[in-house]
CSV table of C-alpha atoms and ligand atoms in Angstrom, one decimal:
chain,number,residue,atom,x,y,z
A,1,MET,CA,60.6,36.1,-1.9
A,2,ARG,CA,59.3,32.7,-3.8
A,3,HIS,CA,62.4,31.6,-4.9
A,4,PHE,CA,59.9,30.0,-7.7
A,5,THR,CA,60.0,32.3,-10.4
A,6,TYR,CA,60.0,31.6,-14.2
A,7,GLN,CA,64.0,32.5,-16.2
A,8,ASP,CA,63.3,32.5,-19.9
A,9,GLY,CA,59.8,31.2,-19.7
A,10,GLN,CA,61.0,28.4,-17.7
A,11,MET,CA,59.8,27.8,-13.9
A,12,MET,CA,62.7,27.3,-11.6
A,13,ALA,CA,64.0,25.9,-8.7
A,14,GLU,CA,66.6,28.7,-7.4
A,15,ASN,CA,68.4,27.7,-10.4
A,16,ILE,CA,67.6,24.3,-11.9
A,17,SER,CA,64.8,24.5,-14.3
A,18,LEU,CA,61.7,22.3,-12.5
A,19,SER,CA,61.9,20.1,-16.1
A,20,THR,CA,64.7,18.7,-15.4
A,21,ILE,CA,63.9,17.9,-12.3
A,22,ALA,CA,60.5,15.9,-13.5
A,23,GLU,CA,63.1,14.4,-15.9
A,24,GLN,CA,65.1,13.1,-13.8
A,25,VAL,CA,63.1,12.6,-10.7
A,26,GLY,CA,59.5,12.3,-11.7
A,27,THR,CA,55.7,13.0,-11.2
A,28,PRO,CA,54.4,14.1,-8.8
A,29,THR,CA,57.1,15.2,-6.1
A,30,TYR,CA,57.7,17.6,-3.2
A,31,ILE,CA,60.8,20.3,-4.6
A,32,TYR,CA,62.1,23.2,-1.8
A,33,SER,CA,64.4,25.9,-2.0
A,34,THR,CA,67.0,26.0,0.3
A,35,ALA,CA,67.1,29.8,0.1
A,36,THR,CA,63.7,30.3,0.7
A,37,ILE,CA,63.8,28.2,4.8
A,38,LYS,CA,67.1,30.0,4.8
A,39,ARG,CA,65.7,33.7,3.9
A,40,HIS,CA,62.4,32.8,6.6
A,41,TYR,CA,64.2,31.8,8.8
A,42,HIS,CA,66.4,35.1,9.0
A,43,VAL,CA,63.3,37.3,8.6
A,44,PHE,CA,61.6,36.2,11.3
A,45,ALA,CA,64.8,36.0,13.6
A,46,LYS,CA,65.4,39.2,13.4
A,47,ALA,CA,61.1,39.8,13.5
A,48,ILE,CA,62.0,38.7,17.2
A,49,SER,CA,65.2,39.8,17.8
A,50,GLY,CA,64.2,42.6,20.2
A,51,MET,CA,63.5,40.0,23.0
A,52,ASP,CA,64.9,37.8,24.4
A,53,ASN,CA,63.9,34.2,22.5
A,54,LEU,CA,63.9,30.6,20.9
A,55,ILE,CA,62.7,30.0,18.0
A,56,ALA,CA,61.3,26.2,18.2
A,57,TYR,CA,60.0,25.5,14.6
A,58,SER,CA,57.2,23.0,14.8
A,59,VAL,CA,58.4,19.8,13.2
A,60,LYS,CA,55.4,18.6,12.0
A,61,ALA,CA,54.6,21.7,9.9
A,62,ASN,CA,57.7,19.3,7.6
A,63,SER,CA,59.6,17.0,8.7
A,64,ASN,CA,62.3,15.9,6.7
A,65,LEU,CA,65.5,14.9,8.1
A,66,ALA,CA,67.5,17.7,5.6
A,67,ILE,CA,65.3,20.4,6.4
A,68,LEU,CA,65.4,19.6,9.9
A,69,SER,CA,69.2,19.7,10.0
A,70,LEU,CA,68.8,22.4,7.5
A,71,LEU,CA,67.2,25.1,10.7
A,72,ALA,CA,69.4,23.3,12.9
A,73,LYS,CA,72.3,25.2,11.0
A,74,LEU,CA,70.5,28.0,11.4
A,75,GLY,CA,70.3,28.1,15.0
A,76,ALA,CA,66.5,26.8,15.2
A,77,GLY,CA,64.6,24.6,18.1
A,78,ALA,CA,62.5,21.9,17.6
A,79,ASP,CA,58.5,22.1,19.2
A,80,VAL,CA,57.5,18.1,18.7
A,81,VAL,CA,54.6,16.8,19.4
A,82,SER,CA,55.4,12.6,19.6
A,83,ILE,CA,58.4,10.2,20.4
A,84,GLY,CA,58.5,10.1,15.7
A,85,GLU,CA,59.4,13.7,16.0
A,86,LEU,CA,61.6,14.0,18.8
A,87,THR,CA,63.6,11.4,17.3
A,88,ARG,CA,64.0,13.9,13.9
A,89,ALA,CA,64.3,16.1,15.3
A,90,LEU,CA,66.8,15.0,17.8
A,91,ALA,CA,68.7,12.9,14.7
A,92,ALA,CA,69.2,16.1,12.9
A,93,GLY,CA,71.2,17.9,15.1
A,94,ILE,CA,68.6,20.1,17.4
A,95,SER,CA,69.9,20.6,20.6
A,96,PRO,CA,67.9,18.8,23.3
A,97,GLY,CA,68.3,21.7,25.6
A,98,LYS,CA,66.1,24.1,22.4
A,99,ILE,CA,63.1,21.6,22.4
A,100,VAL,CA,59.7,21.8,23.7
A,101,PHE,CA,56.5,19.1,23.3
A,102,SER,CA,53.3,19.5,23.2
A,103,GLY,CA,50.8,18.2,22.5
A,104,VAL,CA,47.0,16.9,24.1
A,105,GLY,CA,47.9,12.8,24.7
A,106,LYS,CA,51.4,12.8,25.8
A,107,THR,CA,51.8,8.5,26.2
A,108,HIS,CA,53.9,7.7,29.0
A,109,GLU,CA,56.7,5.9,26.3
A,110,GLU,CA,56.9,9.8,24.5
A,111,LEU,CA,57.6,11.8,27.9
A,112,ARG,CA,60.2,9.3,28.9
A,113,ALA,CA,61.9,9.7,25.9
A,114,ALA,CA,62.0,13.0,26.2
A,115,LEU,CA,62.5,13.3,30.1
A,116,ASN,CA,65.9,10.9,28.9
A,117,ALA,CA,66.8,13.1,26.4
A,118,ASN,CA,66.3,16.0,29.0
A,119,ILE,CA,65.0,18.1,26.7
A,120,LEU,CA,63.8,21.7,27.5
A,121,GLN,CA,59.9,21.4,28.3
A,122,PHE,CA,57.1,20.2,28.0
A,123,ASN,CA,54.0,22.3,27.8
A,124,VAL,CA,51.4,19.9,29.5
A,125,GLU,CA,47.8,19.6,28.5
A,126,SER,CA,46.0,18.8,30.9
A,127,LEU,CA,46.4,17.2,34.7
A,128,PRO,CA,46.2,14.1,34.2
A,129,GLU,CA,49.0,14.5,32.3
A,130,LEU,CA,50.6,17.1,35.2
A,131,HIS,CA,50.4,13.9,37.3
A,132,ALA,CA,52.0,11.0,35.5
A,133,LEU,CA,54.3,13.1,33.8
A,134,SER,CA,55.4,13.9,37.9
A,135,ALA,CA,55.6,10.0,38.7
A,136,ILE,CA,57.7,9.3,36.3
A,137,ALA,CA,60.3,12.4,36.2
A,138,ASN,CA,59.5,11.4,40.2
A,139,GLU,CA,61.1,7.5,39.2
A,140,MET,CA,63.8,8.6,36.8
A,141,GLY,CA,65.1,10.5,39.3
A,142,LYS,CA,65.1,13.7,36.6
A,143,VAL,CA,62.9,16.8,36.8
A,144,ALA,CA,60.9,18.3,34.7
A,145,ARG,CA,60.4,21.5,33.8
A,146,ILE,CA,57.1,22.6,32.7
A,147,ALA,CA,54.5,24.7,31.0
A,148,PHE,CA,51.1,24.3,30.9
A,149,ARG,CA,50.0,25.1,27.4
A,150,ILE,CA,46.8,27.6,28.1
A,151,ASN,CA,43.7,27.7,26.6
A,152,PRO,CA,42.4,31.7,26.8
A,153,ASP,CA,39.7,31.7,24.4
A,154,VAL,CA,40.2,33.4,21.8
A,155,ARG,CA,38.7,32.4,18.4
A,156,ALA,CA,41.7,32.7,15.5
A,157,GLY,CA,42.5,30.2,12.6
A,158,GLY,CA,42.6,30.0,9.1
A,159,HIS,CA,39.8,27.1,9.1
A,160,GLU,CA,37.5,25.7,11.8
A,161,LYS,CA,39.6,22.8,11.2
A,162,ILE,CA,42.8,24.5,12.4
A,163,SER,CA,41.8,26.8,15.3
A,164,THR,CA,42.8,25.0,19.3
A,165,GLY,CA,42.0,28.0,21.3
A,166,GLN,CA,38.9,28.6,22.0
A,167,ALA,CA,37.1,27.1,25.1
A,168,GLU,CA,35.9,24.4,23.7
A,169,ASN,CA,37.9,22.6,21.9
A,170,LYS,CA,40.8,19.9,23.1
A,171,PHE,CA,43.5,22.0,24.0
A,172,GLY,CA,45.5,23.5,26.9
A,173,ILE,CA,44.5,24.4,30.1
A,174,ASN,CA,41.0,26.3,30.7
A,175,ILE,CA,42.6,30.5,31.7
A,176,ASP,CA,40.1,30.6,34.3
A,177,LEU,CA,41.4,26.7,35.3
A,178,ALA,CA,45.0,27.8,35.3
A,179,PRO,CA,45.5,29.3,38.6
A,180,ALA,CA,44.7,26.2,40.5
A,181,ALA,CA,46.4,23.8,38.1
A,182,TYR,CA,49.3,25.6,39.2
A,183,ALA,CA,48.9,25.9,42.3
A,184,GLU,CA,49.2,21.3,41.9
A,185,ALA,CA,52.4,21.4,39.9
A,186,ALA,CA,53.6,23.5,42.9
A,187,THR,CA,52.8,20.6,45.6
A,188,LEU,CA,54.6,17.9,42.7
A,189,PRO,CA,57.9,15.8,43.4
A,190,ALA,CA,59.9,16.7,39.9
A,191,ILE,CA,58.2,18.9,38.7
A,192,GLU,CA,59.6,22.5,38.6
A,193,ILE,CA,57.3,25.5,36.8
A,194,VAL,CA,59.3,27.6,34.3
A,195,GLY,CA,56.2,29.2,32.3
A,196,ILE,CA,52.9,29.0,30.2
A,197,ASP,CA,52.4,28.0,26.6
A,198,MET,CA,49.2,28.9,24.1
A,199,HIS,CA,49.0,28.1,20.2
A,200,ILE,CA,45.9,29.8,19.5
A,201,GLY,CA,45.8,28.6,15.2
A,202,SER,CA,47.6,28.4,11.6
A,203,GLN,CA,47.1,30.7,9.5
A,204,ILE,CA,46.1,33.5,11.8
A,205,ASP,CA,45.8,36.7,9.5
A,206,THR,CA,45.9,39.2,11.8
A,207,LEU,CA,46.6,40.4,14.8
A,208,ALA,CA,44.4,41.2,16.7
A,209,PRO,CA,44.0,38.1,17.9
A,210,PHE,CA,47.4,37.3,18.7
A,211,GLU,CA,47.5,40.7,20.5
A,212,GLN,CA,44.9,39.2,22.4
A,213,ALA,CA,45.3,36.2,24.2
A,214,LEU,CA,48.9,37.9,24.6
A,215,ASN,CA,47.9,40.1,26.6
A,216,LYS,CA,45.2,37.5,28.8
A,217,GLY,CA,48.1,35.0,28.7
A,218,ILE,CA,49.9,38.1,30.1
A,219,GLU,CA,47.5,38.6,32.6
A,220,LEU,CA,47.7,35.5,33.9
A,221,ILE,CA,51.4,35.7,34.1
A,222,LYS,CA,50.5,38.4,36.6
A,223,THR,CA,48.7,36.6,38.7
A,224,LEU,CA,50.4,33.7,38.8
A,225,ARG,CA,53.6,35.4,39.9
A,226,ALA,CA,51.5,37.2,42.2
A,227,ASN,CA,51.1,33.7,43.8
A,228,GLY,CA,54.6,32.7,43.9
A,229,HIS,CA,56.0,31.1,40.4
A,230,ASP,CA,58.3,31.3,39.1
A,231,ILE,CA,57.6,32.7,35.5
A,232,ARG,CA,60.2,32.7,33.5
A,233,ILE,CA,59.2,31.6,30.3
A,234,TYR,CA,56.4,32.3,27.6
A,235,ASP,CA,55.2,29.9,25.0
A,236,PHE,CA,53.9,31.8,22.3
A,237,GLY,CA,53.2,29.5,20.5
A,238,GLY,CA,53.1,29.2,16.3
A,239,GLY,CA,50.0,30.4,13.6
A,240,LEU,CA,51.1,34.1,11.7
A,241,GLY,CA,49.6,33.1,8.5
A,242,ILE,CA,51.1,33.2,5.0
A,243,PRO,CA,50.0,34.5,1.0
A,244,TYR,CA,49.1,31.5,-0.1
A,245,SER,CA,47.9,32.9,-3.2
A,246,HIS,CA,49.3,36.5,-5.2
A,247,ASP,CA,45.8,37.8,-5.2
A,248,GLU,CA,45.2,37.6,-1.0
A,249,ASN,CA,45.8,40.6,1.4
A,250,THR,CA,49.4,39.5,2.5
A,251,PRO,CA,49.3,38.2,6.6
A,252,PRO,CA,51.4,40.5,8.1
A,253,LEU,CA,54.7,40.6,8.5
A,254,PRO,CA,56.6,38.5,11.0
A,255,GLU,CA,58.2,42.2,11.7
A,256,LEU,CA,55.0,43.5,12.4
A,257,TYR,CA,54.4,40.8,14.7
A,258,GLY,CA,57.5,41.0,16.4
A,259,LYS,CA,56.9,44.5,17.2
A,260,MET,CA,53.2,43.2,18.3
A,261,ILE,CA,54.7,41.1,20.3
A,262,GLU,CA,57.5,43.0,21.7
A,263,ARG,CA,55.2,46.0,22.7
A,264,VAL,CA,52.9,44.1,24.5
A,265,THR,CA,55.6,41.8,26.8
A,266,LYS,CA,58.6,44.8,27.4
A,267,ASP,CA,59.2,45.1,31.6
A,268,LEU,CA,58.3,41.8,32.1
A,269,ASP,CA,61.5,40.1,32.4
A,270,LEU,CA,60.1,36.8,30.2
A,271,LYS,CA,62.4,34.9,27.4
A,272,MET,CA,59.5,33.9,24.2
A,273,ILE,CA,59.0,30.9,22.8
A,274,PHE,CA,57.8,31.1,19.1
A,275,GLU,CA,56.9,27.7,17.0
A,276,PRO,CA,57.0,28.7,14.1
A,277,GLY,CA,56.1,26.2,11.2
A,278,ARG,CA,53.9,27.9,8.2
A,279,VAL,CA,55.6,31.0,7.5
A,280,ILE,CA,58.9,29.5,7.7
A,281,VAL,CA,58.4,26.5,5.0
A,282,GLY,CA,55.4,26.5,3.3
A,283,ASN,CA,56.4,28.7,0.9
A,284,ALA,CA,59.2,27.3,0.8
A,285,GLY,CA,58.1,24.6,-0.8
A,286,VAL,CA,55.9,23.4,-4.4
A,287,LEU,CA,54.5,20.3,-5.8
A,288,LEU,CA,55.2,19.1,-9.8
A,289,ALA,CA,52.7,17.5,-11.4
A,290,LYS,CA,52.0,16.5,-14.5
A,291,THR,CA,49.1,15.9,-16.7
A,292,ILE,CA,47.7,13.3,-17.8
A,293,TYR,CA,44.9,14.2,-19.8
A,294,VAL,CA,42.6,17.3,-20.2
A,295,LYS,CA,39.1,16.3,-20.6
A,296,LYS,CA,35.9,18.5,-21.5
A,297,GLY,CA,33.2,18.1,-20.4
A,298,SER,CA,29.7,19.7,-20.9
A,299,VAL,CA,29.6,21.5,-18.3
A,300,ARG,CA,33.6,21.5,-17.1
A,301,ASN,CA,37.2,21.3,-18.6
A,302,PHE,CA,39.5,19.1,-16.7
A,303,VAL,CA,42.8,18.8,-16.0
A,304,ILE,CA,43.9,15.4,-14.2
A,305,LEU,CA,47.2,16.3,-12.7
A,306,ASP,CA,49.8,12.6,-11.8
A,307,ALA,CA,48.8,14.4,-8.2
A,308,ALA,CA,45.8,13.7,-5.4
A,309,MET,CA,44.9,14.4,-2.7
A,310,ASN,CA,46.7,11.7,-0.9
A,311,ASP,CA,50.2,13.7,-1.9
A,312,LEU,CA,48.6,16.8,-1.1
A,313,ILE,CA,45.1,16.9,0.8
A,314,ARG,CA,44.7,20.7,2.0
A,315,PRO,CA,42.7,21.4,-1.1
A,316,ALA,CA,39.9,18.3,0.2
A,317,LEU,CA,40.4,19.2,3.9
A,318,TYR,CA,40.5,22.7,4.2
A,319,ALA,CA,39.3,24.0,1.2
A,320,SER,CA,42.9,25.4,1.1
A,321,HIS,CA,43.5,27.6,-1.8
A,322,HIS,CA,46.7,27.3,-3.2
A,323,ASP,CA,48.3,29.3,-7.1
A,324,ILE,CA,48.9,26.8,-9.1
A,325,GLU,CA,50.9,28.3,-12.4
A,326,PRO,CA,52.1,26.1,-16.0
A,327,VAL,CA,56.0,25.1,-15.4
A,328,THR,CA,56.5,26.5,-19.2
A,329,LEU,CA,55.4,30.0,-20.1
A,330,HIS,CA,52.8,30.3,-22.2
A,331,ALA,CA,53.1,33.4,-25.1
A,332,ASN,CA,51.3,36.6,-23.5
A,333,GLY,CA,47.4,36.6,-25.6
A,334,ALA,CA,47.5,32.8,-25.8
A,335,PRO,CA,44.1,32.1,-25.5
A,336,THR,CA,43.3,30.6,-21.5
A,337,GLN,CA,40.6,28.8,-20.7
A,338,THR,CA,39.2,28.0,-17.4
A,339,TYR,CA,39.4,24.4,-15.8
A,340,ASP,CA,39.0,22.0,-12.9
A,341,ILE,CA,42.0,21.2,-11.5
A,342,VAL,CA,42.0,16.9,-10.2
A,343,GLY,CA,43.6,14.5,-9.3
A,344,PRO,CA,42.8,10.7,-10.4
A,345,ILE,CA,41.7,9.8,-7.2
A,346,CYS,CA,37.9,8.8,-7.2
A,347,GLU,CA,36.3,10.8,-4.6
A,348,SER,CA,34.7,14.3,-5.7
A,349,SER,CA,37.4,15.4,-2.8
A,350,ASP,CA,39.8,15.0,-5.0
A,351,THR,CA,40.1,18.6,-6.3
A,352,PHE,CA,43.2,21.0,-6.4
A,353,ALA,CA,41.8,23.9,-7.9
A,354,LYS,CA,37.6,25.0,-9.2
A,355,GLN,CA,37.0,27.0,-12.4
A,356,TYR,CA,41.0,28.3,-12.5
A,357,ASP,CA,41.6,29.8,-15.6
A,358,LEU,CA,44.7,29.2,-16.6
A,359,PRO,CA,46.9,29.4,-20.5
A,360,GLU,CA,45.5,26.1,-22.4
A,361,VAL,CA,46.7,23.3,-21.0
A,362,SER,CA,47.5,20.1,-23.4
A,363,THR,CA,48.3,16.3,-21.4
A,364,GLY,CA,51.6,15.9,-20.1
A,365,ASP,CA,52.2,19.8,-19.0
A,366,LEU,CA,54.4,20.2,-16.0
A,367,MET,CA,52.2,22.2,-14.1
A,368,VAL,CA,53.4,23.7,-10.3
A,369,ILE,CA,51.6,23.6,-7.3
A,370,HIS,CA,52.3,27.0,-5.3
A,371,SER,CA,52.9,27.0,-1.1
A,372,ALA,CA,53.3,23.5,-0.7
A,373,GLY,CA,56.4,23.8,1.4
A,374,ALA,CA,54.0,23.6,5.0
A,375,TYR,CA,51.8,21.1,6.1
A,376,GLY,CA,52.6,19.2,2.1
A,377,ALA,CA,54.6,16.2,2.3
A,378,VAL,CA,53.8,15.3,6.3
A,379,GLN,CA,50.2,14.7,5.6
A,380,SER,CA,50.8,12.2,2.6
A,381,GLY,CA,49.4,9.0,2.6
A,382,GLN,CA,49.2,6.4,0.4
A,383,TYR,CA,45.0,5.7,-0.2
A,384,ASN,CA,45.6,3.8,-3.6
A,385,THR,CA,48.2,2.2,-2.9
A,386,ARG,CA,50.3,5.5,-4.7
A,387,PRO,CA,53.5,6.0,-3.4
A,388,LEU,CA,54.3,8.6,-1.4
A,389,VAL,CA,55.7,11.7,-2.7
A,390,PRO,CA,59.4,12.4,-2.4
A,391,GLU,CA,61.9,15.3,-1.9
A,392,VAL,CA,63.6,17.2,-2.9
A,393,LEU,CA,65.7,20.0,-1.9
A,394,VAL,CA,67.1,22.3,-4.2
A,395,SER,CA,69.9,24.5,-4.0
A,396,ASP,CA,71.6,26.9,-5.8
A,397,ASP,CA,72.1,24.9,-8.9
A,398,LYS,CA,71.8,21.2,-7.3
A,399,TYR,CA,69.5,19.6,-5.9
A,400,GLU,CA,69.2,16.4,-3.8
A,401,ILE,CA,66.8,13.6,-3.5
A,402,ILE,CA,66.0,14.4,0.7
A,403,ARG,CA,63.3,11.4,0.3
A,404,ASN,CA,62.7,8.5,-2.3
A,405,ARG,CA,59.0,7.6,-3.9
A,406,PRO,CA,58.5,4.4,-2.4
A,407,SER,CA,58.9,1.0,-5.4
A,408,ILE,CA,55.6,-0.7,-4.6
A,409,GLU,CA,57.3,-3.8,-3.7
A,410,ASP,CA,57.9,-2.0,-1.1
A,411,ILE,CA,54.8,-1.3,0.0
A,412,LEU,CA,53.5,-4.8,-0.4
A,413,LYS,CA,56.2,-5.5,1.5
A,414,SER,CA,55.2,-4.5,4.8
A,415,GLU,CA,52.3,-6.0,4.9
A,416,ASN,CA,51.8,-9.3,5.7
A,417,ILE,CA,49.0,-13.1,4.8
A,418,PRO,CA,48.8,-14.6,7.9
A,419,ASP,CA,48.8,-18.0,7.2
A,420,TRP,CA,45.7,-18.9,8.1
A,421,ILE,CA,44.1,-17.4,5.0
B,501,LLP,N1,52.6,24.5,18.0
B,501,LLP,C1,51.3,24.3,18.1
B,501,LLP,C2,51.8,23.5,19.4
B,501,LLP,C3,50.6,23.4,17.2
B,501,LLP,O1,49.9,22.5,16.8
B,501,LLP,C4,51.0,24.2,15.5
B,501,LLP,C5,50.5,24.0,14.5
B,501,LLP,C6,52.3,25.3,15.5
B,501,LLP,C7,52.8,25.0,15.9
B,501,LLP,C8,52.8,25.6,14.4
B,501,LLP,O2,51.9,26.3,13.7
B,501,LLP,P1,52.2,27.1,12.3
B,501,LLP,O3,53.1,28.3,12.6
B,501,LLP,O4,52.4,26.7,11.5
B,501,LLP,O5,50.3,27.8,12.0
B,501,LLP,N2,47.3,20.3,8.6
B,501,LLP,C9,47.7,22.5,8.5
B,501,LLP,C10,47.3,23.3,9.6
B,501,LLP,C11,47.5,22.9,11.7
B,501,LLP,C12,48.1,23.4,12.5
B,501,LLP,C13,48.3,22.0,13.3
B,501,LLP,N3,49.4,23.1,14.6
B,501,LLP,C14,46.8,23.0,7.6
B,501,LLP,O6,47.2,21.9,6.3
B,501,LLP,O7,46.6,24.5,7.7
């Protein structure tokens, strides 16, 4: 359910109109709904409640400190992939005992920081990483709890750029090499083997690849246990898709995902860790933008927004669809037009939607780009010296700016002209 709906012809975020936020904060701006995040978290938590579980929210989806604090209050742990994300998760009050660390290229500095913080688990992705971790933990007098990230060779994910579970992808240890990797880990100092880990892709919209990968992992767990390893944890990653469009087939609801996993893993005495990102925050956020111009061409009409690909790169990078609606609802039967909805950046890829039908748009009209809560603000940049887009969190009829819009001076201040120029 979206908490971004029309009331009296005005698009609201919970109980505040988006036009009010646009007036007070300016545009473009990300806007998140507290109620939606809470709801999604509770739905997911309920779906997996039949299993011994931990939700380690995937921080990369939306790492704003306010969002992390909200999730911490709800009881979430965190899946982090950098020292930066680790620092954020800890600063937001997420207990280190609920933090897992993923990623193919953890630096020694990052391993040291995570050992210092005493995190729950390292999801180790290669033998060189294992050896580095063992040496560093040993030197620090600590023990690193590890799971290998297993690459099960299963194709899944909404786009080839976000599919991670095939043998040729850079992620994890190929499943056929896993028994030898565990055997090696068992010989190393300062390493405690606790489980296996898997993450096969993102925006996965059917259960079949999940079930296939899950079963491959279970076969591996049986082998590893037979080989004498104490496998207690199965971290099954994230990846559950969300609806991006009113018209699209809905990906399986968390409830079905949970039921399938409960069925397949029952009687195995495993603690299941989940790393959901998109399914918690994706539909809890929108990008609010203003129409700068409407341009009529000879073959296309363009709505030119003040938001651009540097603010939301998903359409340019993954050809992803985001529903777009005007903030002010037009009267029934108002004339519609077909537009390309674009940003001001000088690249054809700076396009949010092509050949999109909307009630006729005029200069100054506010537009909402939906489903932008995950992988939106976190992937924004300052291309064209466009200041980072601010973020706003709404709760009922109040809101707070949770990331400021930097000024141009702020941007210039971080740069330095050498004396010798
Ligand atoms: N765990 C690991 C190890 C991951 O790499 C990811 C996402 C997740 C969990 C969370 O996956 P989710 O539940 O959000 O699907 N920027 C792309 C998505 C990249 C996903 C990367 N990994 C996009 O905008 O679609």
